PDB file of C-alpha atoms in Angstrom:
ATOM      1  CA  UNK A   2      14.904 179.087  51.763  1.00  0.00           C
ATOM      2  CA  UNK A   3      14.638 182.621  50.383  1.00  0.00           C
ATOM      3  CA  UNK A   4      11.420 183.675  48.430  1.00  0.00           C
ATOM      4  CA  UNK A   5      12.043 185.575  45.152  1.00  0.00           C
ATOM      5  CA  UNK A   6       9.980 187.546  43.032  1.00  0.00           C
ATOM      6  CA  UNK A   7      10.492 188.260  40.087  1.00  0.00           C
ATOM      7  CA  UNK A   8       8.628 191.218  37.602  1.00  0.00           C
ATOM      8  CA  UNK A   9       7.609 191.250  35.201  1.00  0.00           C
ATOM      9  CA  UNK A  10       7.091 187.273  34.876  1.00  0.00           C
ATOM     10  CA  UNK A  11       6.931 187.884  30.952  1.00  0.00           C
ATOM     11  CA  UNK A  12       6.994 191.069  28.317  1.00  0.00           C
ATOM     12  CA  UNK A  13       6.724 191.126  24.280  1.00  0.00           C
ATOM     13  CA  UNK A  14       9.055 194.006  23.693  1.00  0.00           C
ATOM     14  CA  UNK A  15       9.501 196.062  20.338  1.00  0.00           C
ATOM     15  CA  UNK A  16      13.051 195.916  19.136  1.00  0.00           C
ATOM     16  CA  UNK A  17      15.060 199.418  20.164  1.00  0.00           C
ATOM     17  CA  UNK A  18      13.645 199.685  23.431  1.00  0.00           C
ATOM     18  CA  UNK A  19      14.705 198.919  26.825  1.00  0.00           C
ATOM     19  CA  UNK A  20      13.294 196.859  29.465  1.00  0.00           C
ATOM     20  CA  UNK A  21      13.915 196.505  33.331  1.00  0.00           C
ATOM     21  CA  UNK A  22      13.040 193.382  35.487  1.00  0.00           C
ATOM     22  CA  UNK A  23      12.957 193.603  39.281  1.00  0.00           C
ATOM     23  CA  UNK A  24      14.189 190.807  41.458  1.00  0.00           C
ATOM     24  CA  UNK A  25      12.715 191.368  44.944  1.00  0.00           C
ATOM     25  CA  UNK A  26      13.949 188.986  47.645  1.00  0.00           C
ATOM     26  CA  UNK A  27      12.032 188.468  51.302  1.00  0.00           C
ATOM     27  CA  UNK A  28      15.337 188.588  53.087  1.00  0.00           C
ATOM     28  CA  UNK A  29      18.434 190.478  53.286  1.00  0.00           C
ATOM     29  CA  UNK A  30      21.248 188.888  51.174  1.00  0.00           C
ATOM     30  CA  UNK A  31      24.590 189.994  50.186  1.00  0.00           C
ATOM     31  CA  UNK A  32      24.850 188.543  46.477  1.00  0.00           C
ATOM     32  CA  UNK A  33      22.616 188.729  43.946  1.00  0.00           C
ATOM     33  CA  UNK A  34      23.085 187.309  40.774  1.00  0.00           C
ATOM     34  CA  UNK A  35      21.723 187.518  37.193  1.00  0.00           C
ATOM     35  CA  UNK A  36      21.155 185.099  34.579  1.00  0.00           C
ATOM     36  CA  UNK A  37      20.159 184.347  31.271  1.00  0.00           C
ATOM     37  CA  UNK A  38      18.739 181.581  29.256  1.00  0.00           C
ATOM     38  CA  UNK A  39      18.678 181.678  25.721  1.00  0.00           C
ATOM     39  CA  UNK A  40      16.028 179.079  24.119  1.00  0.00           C
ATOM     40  CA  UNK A  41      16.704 175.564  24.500  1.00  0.00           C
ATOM     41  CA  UNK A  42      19.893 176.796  26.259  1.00  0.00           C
ATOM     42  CA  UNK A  43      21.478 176.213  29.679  1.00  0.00           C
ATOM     43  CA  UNK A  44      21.622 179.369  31.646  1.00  0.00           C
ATOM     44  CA  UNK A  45      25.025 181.664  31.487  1.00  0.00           C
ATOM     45  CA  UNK A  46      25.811 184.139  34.205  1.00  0.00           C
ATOM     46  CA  UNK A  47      25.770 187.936  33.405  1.00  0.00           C
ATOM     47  CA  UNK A  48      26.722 189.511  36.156  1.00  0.00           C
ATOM     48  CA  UNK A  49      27.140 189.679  39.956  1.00  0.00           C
ATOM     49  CA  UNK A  50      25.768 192.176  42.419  1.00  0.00           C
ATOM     50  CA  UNK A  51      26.974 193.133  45.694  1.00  0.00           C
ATOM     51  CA  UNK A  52      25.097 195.598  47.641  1.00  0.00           C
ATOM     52  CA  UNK A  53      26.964 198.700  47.595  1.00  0.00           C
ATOM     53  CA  UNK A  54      29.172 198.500  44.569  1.00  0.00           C
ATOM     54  CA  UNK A  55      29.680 198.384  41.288  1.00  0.00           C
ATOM     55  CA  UNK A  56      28.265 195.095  39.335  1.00  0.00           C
ATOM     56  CA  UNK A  57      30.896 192.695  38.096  1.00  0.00           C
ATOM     57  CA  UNK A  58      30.263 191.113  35.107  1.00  0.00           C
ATOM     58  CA  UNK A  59      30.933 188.292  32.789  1.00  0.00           C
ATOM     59  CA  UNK A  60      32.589 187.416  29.604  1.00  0.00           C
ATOM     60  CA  UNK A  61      30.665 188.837  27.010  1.00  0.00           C
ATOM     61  CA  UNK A  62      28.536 190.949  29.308  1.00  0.00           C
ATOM     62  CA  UNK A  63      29.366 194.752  29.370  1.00  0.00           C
ATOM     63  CA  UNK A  64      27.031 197.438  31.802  1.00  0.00           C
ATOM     64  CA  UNK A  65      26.093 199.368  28.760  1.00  0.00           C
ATOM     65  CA  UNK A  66      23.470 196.472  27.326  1.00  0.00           C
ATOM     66  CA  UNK A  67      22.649 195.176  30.840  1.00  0.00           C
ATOM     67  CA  UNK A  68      23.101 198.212  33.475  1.00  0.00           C
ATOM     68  CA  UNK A  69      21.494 196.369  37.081  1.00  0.00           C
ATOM     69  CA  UNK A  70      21.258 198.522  40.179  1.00  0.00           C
ATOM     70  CA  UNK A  71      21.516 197.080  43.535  1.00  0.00           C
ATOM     71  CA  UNK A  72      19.745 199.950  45.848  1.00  0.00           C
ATOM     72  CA  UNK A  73      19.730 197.535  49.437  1.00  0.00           C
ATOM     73  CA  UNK A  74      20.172 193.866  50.105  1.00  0.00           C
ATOM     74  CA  UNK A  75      16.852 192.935  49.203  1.00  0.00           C
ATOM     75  CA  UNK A  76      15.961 194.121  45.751  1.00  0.00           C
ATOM     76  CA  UNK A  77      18.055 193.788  42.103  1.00  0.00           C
ATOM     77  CA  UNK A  78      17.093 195.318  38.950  1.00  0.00           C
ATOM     78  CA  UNK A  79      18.453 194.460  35.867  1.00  0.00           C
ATOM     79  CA  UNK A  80      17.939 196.456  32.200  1.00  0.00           C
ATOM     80  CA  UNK A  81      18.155 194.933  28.787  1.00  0.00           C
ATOM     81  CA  UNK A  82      18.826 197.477  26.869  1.00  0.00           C
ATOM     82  CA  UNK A  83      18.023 198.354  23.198  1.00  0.00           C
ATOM     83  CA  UNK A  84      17.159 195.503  22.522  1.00  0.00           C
ATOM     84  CA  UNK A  85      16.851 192.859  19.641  1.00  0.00           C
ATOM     85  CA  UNK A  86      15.381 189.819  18.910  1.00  0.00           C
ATOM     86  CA  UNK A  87      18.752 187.811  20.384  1.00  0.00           C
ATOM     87  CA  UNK A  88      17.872 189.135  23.560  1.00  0.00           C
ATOM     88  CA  UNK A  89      14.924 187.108  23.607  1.00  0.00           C
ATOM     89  CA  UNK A  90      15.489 184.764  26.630  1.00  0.00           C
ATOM     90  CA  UNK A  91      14.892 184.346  29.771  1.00  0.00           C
ATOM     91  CA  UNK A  92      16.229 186.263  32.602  1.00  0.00           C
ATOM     92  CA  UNK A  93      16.633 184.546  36.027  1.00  0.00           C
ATOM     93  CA  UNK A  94      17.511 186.098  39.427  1.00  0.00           C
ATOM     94  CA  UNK A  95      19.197 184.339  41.792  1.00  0.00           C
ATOM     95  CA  UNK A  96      20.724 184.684  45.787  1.00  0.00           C
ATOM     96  CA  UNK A  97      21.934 182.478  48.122  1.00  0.00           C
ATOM     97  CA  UNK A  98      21.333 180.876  50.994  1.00  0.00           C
ATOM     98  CA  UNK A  99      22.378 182.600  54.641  1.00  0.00           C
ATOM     99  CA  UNK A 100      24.842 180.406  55.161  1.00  0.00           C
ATOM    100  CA  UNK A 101      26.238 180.833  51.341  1.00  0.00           C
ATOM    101  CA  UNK A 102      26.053 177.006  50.846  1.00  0.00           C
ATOM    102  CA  UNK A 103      23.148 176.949  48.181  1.00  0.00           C
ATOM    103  CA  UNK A 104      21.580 179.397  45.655  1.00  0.00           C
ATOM    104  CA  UNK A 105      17.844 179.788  45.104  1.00  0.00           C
ATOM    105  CA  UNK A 106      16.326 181.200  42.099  1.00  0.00           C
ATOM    106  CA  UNK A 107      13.505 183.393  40.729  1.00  0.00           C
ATOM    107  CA  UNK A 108      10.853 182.191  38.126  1.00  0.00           C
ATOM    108  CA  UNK A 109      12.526 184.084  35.477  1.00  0.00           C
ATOM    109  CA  UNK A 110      11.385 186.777  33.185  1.00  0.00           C
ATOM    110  CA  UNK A 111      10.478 185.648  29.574  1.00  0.00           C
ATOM    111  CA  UNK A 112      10.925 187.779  26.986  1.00  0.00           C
ATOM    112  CA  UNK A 113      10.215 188.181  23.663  1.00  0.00           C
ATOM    113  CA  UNK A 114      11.556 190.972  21.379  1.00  0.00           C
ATOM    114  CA  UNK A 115       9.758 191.407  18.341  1.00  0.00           C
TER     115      UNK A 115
ATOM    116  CA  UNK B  17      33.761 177.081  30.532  1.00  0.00           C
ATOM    117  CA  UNK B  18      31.342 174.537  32.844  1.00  0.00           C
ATOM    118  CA  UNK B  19      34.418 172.226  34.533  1.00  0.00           C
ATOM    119  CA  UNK B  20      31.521 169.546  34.289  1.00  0.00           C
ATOM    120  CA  UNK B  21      30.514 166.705  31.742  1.00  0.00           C
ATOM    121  CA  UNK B  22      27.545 165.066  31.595  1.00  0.00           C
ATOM    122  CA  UNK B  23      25.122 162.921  29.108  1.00  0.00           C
ATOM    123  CA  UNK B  24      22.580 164.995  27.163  1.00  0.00           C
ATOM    124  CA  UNK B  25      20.377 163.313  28.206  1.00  0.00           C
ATOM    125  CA  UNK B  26      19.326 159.796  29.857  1.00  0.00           C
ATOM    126  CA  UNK B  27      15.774 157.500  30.740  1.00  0.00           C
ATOM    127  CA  UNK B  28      14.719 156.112  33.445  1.00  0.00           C
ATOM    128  CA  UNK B  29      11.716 153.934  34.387  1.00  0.00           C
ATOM    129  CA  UNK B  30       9.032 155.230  36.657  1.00  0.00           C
ATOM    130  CA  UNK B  31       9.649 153.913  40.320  1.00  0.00           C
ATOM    131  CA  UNK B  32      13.176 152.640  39.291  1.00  0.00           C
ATOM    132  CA  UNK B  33      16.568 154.375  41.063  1.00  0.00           C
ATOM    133  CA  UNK B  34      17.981 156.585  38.321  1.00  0.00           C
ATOM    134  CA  UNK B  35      21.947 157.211  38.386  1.00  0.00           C
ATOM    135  CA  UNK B  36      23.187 160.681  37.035  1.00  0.00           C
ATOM    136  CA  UNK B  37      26.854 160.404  36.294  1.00  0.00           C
ATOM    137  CA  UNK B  38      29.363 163.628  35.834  1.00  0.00           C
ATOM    138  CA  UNK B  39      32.620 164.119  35.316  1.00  0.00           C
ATOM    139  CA  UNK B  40      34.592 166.598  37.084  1.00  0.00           C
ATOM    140  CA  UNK B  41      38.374 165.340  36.385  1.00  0.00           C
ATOM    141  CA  UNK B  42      39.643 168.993  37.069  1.00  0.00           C
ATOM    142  CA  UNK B  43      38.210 169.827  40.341  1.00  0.00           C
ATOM    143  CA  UNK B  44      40.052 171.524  42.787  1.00  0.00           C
ATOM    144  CA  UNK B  45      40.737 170.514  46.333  1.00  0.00           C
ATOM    145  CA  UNK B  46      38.371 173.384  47.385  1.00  0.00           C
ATOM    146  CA  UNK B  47      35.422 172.926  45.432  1.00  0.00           C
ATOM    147  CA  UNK B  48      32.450 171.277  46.159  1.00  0.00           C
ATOM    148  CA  UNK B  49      30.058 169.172  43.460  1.00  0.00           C
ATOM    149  CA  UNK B  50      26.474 170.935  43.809  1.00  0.00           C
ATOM    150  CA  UNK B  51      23.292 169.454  41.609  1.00  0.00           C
ATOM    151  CA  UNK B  52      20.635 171.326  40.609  1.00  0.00           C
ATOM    152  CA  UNK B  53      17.409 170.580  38.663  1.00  0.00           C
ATOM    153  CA  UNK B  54      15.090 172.962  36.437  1.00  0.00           C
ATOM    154  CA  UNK B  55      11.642 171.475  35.908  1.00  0.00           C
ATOM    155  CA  UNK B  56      10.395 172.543  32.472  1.00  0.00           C
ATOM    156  CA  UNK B  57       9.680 176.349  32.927  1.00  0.00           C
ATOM    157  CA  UNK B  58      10.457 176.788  36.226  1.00  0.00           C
ATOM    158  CA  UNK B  59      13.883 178.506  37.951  1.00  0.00           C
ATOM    159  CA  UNK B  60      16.940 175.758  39.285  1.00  0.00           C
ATOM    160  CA  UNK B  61      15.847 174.083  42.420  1.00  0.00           C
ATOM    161  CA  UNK B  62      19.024 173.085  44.659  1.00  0.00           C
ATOM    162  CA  UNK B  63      18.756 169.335  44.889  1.00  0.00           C
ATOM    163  CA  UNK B  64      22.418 168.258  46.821  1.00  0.00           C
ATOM    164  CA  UNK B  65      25.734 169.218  47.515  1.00  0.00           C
ATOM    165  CA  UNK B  66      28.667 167.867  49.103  1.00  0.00           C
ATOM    166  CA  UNK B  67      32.477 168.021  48.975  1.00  0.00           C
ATOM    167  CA  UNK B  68      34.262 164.318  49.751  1.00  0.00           C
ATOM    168  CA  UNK B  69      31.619 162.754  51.672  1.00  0.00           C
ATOM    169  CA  UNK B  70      28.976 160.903  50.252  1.00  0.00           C
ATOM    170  CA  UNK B  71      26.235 162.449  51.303  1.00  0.00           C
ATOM    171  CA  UNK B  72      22.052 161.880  51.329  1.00  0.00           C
ATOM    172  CA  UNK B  73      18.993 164.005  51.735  1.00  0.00           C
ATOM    173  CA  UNK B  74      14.851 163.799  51.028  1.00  0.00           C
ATOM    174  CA  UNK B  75      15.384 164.258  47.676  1.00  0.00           C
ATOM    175  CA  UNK B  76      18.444 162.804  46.474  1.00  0.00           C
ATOM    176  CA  UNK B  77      22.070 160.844  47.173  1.00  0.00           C
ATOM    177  CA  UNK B  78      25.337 162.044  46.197  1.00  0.00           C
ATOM    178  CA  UNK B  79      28.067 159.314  45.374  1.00  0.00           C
ATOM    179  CA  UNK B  80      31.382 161.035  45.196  1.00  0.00           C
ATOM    180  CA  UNK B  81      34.604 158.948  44.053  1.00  0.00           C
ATOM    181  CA  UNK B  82      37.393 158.933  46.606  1.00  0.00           C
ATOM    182  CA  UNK B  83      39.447 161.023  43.769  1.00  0.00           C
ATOM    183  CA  UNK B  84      37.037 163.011  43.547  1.00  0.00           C
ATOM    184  CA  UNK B  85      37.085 163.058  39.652  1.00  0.00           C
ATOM    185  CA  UNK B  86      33.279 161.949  39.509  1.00  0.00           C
ATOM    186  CA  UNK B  87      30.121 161.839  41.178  1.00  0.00           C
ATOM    187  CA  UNK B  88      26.362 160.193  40.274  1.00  0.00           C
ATOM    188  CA  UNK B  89      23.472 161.736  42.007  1.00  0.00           C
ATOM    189  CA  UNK B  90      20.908 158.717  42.389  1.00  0.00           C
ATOM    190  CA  UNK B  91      17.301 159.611  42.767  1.00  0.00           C
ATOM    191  CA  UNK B  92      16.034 156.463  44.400  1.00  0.00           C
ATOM    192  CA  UNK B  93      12.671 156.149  43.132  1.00  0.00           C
ATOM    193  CA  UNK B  94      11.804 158.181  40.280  1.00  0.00           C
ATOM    194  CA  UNK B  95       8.483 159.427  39.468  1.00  0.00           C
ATOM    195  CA  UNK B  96       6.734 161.825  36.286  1.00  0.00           C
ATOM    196  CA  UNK B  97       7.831 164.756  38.131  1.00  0.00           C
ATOM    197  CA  UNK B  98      11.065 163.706  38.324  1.00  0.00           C
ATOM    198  CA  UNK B  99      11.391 164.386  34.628  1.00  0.00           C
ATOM    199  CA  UNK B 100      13.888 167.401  34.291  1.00  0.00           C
ATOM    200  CA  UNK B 101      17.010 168.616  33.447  1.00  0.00           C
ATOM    201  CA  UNK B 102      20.194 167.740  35.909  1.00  0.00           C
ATOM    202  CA  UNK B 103      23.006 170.100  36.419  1.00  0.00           C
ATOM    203  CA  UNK B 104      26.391 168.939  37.590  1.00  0.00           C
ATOM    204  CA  UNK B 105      27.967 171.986  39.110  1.00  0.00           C
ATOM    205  CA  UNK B 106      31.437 172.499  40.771  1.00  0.00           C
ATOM    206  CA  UNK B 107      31.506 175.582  42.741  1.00  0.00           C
ATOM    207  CA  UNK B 108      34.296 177.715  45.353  1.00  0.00           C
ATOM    208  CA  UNK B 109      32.430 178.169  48.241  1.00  0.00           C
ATOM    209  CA  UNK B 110      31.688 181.861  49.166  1.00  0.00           C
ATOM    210  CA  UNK B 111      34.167 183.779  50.674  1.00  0.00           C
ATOM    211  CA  UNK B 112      38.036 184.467  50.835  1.00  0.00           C
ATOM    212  CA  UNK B 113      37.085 186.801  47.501  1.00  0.00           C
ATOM    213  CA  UNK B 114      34.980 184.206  45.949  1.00  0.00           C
ATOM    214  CA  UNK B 115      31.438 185.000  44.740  1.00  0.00           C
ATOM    215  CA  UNK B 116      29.887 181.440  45.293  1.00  0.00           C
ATOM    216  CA  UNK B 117      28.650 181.717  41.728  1.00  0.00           C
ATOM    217  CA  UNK B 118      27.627 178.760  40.208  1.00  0.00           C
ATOM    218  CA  UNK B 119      28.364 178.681  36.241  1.00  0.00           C
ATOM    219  CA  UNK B 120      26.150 175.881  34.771  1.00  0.00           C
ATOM    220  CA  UNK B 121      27.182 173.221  31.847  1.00  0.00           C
ATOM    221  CA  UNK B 122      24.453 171.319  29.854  1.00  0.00           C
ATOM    222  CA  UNK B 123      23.576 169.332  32.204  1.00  0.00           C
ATOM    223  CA  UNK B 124      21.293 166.052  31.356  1.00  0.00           C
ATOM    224  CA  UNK B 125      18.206 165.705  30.434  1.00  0.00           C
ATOM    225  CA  UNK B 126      16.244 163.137  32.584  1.00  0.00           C
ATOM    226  CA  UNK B 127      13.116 161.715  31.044  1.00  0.00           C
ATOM    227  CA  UNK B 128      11.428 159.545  33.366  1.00  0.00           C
ATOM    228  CA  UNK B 129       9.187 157.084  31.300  1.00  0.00           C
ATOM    229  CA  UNK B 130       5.977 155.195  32.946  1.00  0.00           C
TER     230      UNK B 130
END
């Protein structure tokens, strides 16, 4: 199974400002993927990164609000950007497995925008 | 939209087998049935996955229908920590221009009772 950290693990943010969460993996993989969970939610993808190209993202997701970089195969960052208290969620990283049959996940990032 | 349905939520006595049904009447020939379970607070852990076959690991059993329009994961013998909330995902397995994402319904919420 992949190990994946995630930072930071929470953050109290003040509304207007941005906030970037790292999602460093102890293996090479090829997708990365971002989530988030709303409170008392179940968790909706955002977006998908491949190294080497562009993000693609979901439904209601545009790169403006949530710009992610995807420098090599083992690290993911993701930005929330001017934020407000709707953002306030939690923000999970995922990859999967070598043989793409299963996805593991990070801790998540909580966050709280104030 | 999740292609999955399942119960909100569902009890189960500790050291008793509990039975997760989910509906998946739309599933394509392609597409496998994966279950995944967050622990309050925690990231999804991969529990099972399979695509006809019934199919059994440490954790868990997978009971697909021979239509493959259903499927009950059976934990055998539940305990506390067993308490969590299911998902019922169908996913395109990765490649051939699929991601391999996994886009998550409701899922159940399993309280295990002592």
């Amino acid at each position: 199974s992949a190990v994946i950290s995630q930072k930071p693990s929470r953050d109290i943010c003040q509304r207007g400002t941005s906030l970037t969460i790292q999602c460093q993996v102890d293996s090479q993989v090829t997708m990365m993927f971002w989530y988030r969970q709303q409170p008392g939610q179940s968790l909706t993808l955002i977006a998908t990164a491949n190294q080497g190209s562009e993000a693609t993202y979901e439904s209601g997701f545009v790169i403006d609000k949530f710009p992610i970089s995807r420098p090599n195969l083992t690290f993911s960052t993701l930005t929330v950007s001017n934020m407000s208290p709707e953002d306030s969620s939690i923000y999970l990283c995922s990859v999967l497995s070598p043989m793409n049959t299963e996805a593991f996940f990070g801790q998540g990032t909580r966050l709280t925008v104030v | 939209d999740a292609k999955t349905t399942q119960p909100p939520s569902m009890d189960c006595a500790e050291g008793r087998a509990a039975n997760l049904p989910c509906n998946h009447s739309t599933i394509s020939g392609n597409e496998y049935v994966y279950w995944y379970r967050q622990i309050h607070s925690q990231g999804p852990q991969y529990i099972i996955h399979g695509l006809k076959n019934n199919e059994t690991n440490e954790m868990a059993s997978l009971i697909i229908t021979e239509d493959r329009k259903s499927s009950t994961l059976i934990l055998p013998h539940a305990t506390l920590r067993d308490t969590a909330v299911y998902y019922c995902i169908v996913r395109l397995p990765h490649g051939s221009g699929n991601t391999g994402k996994l886009i998550f319904g409701q899922g159940t919420t399993l309280q295990v009772k002592p």
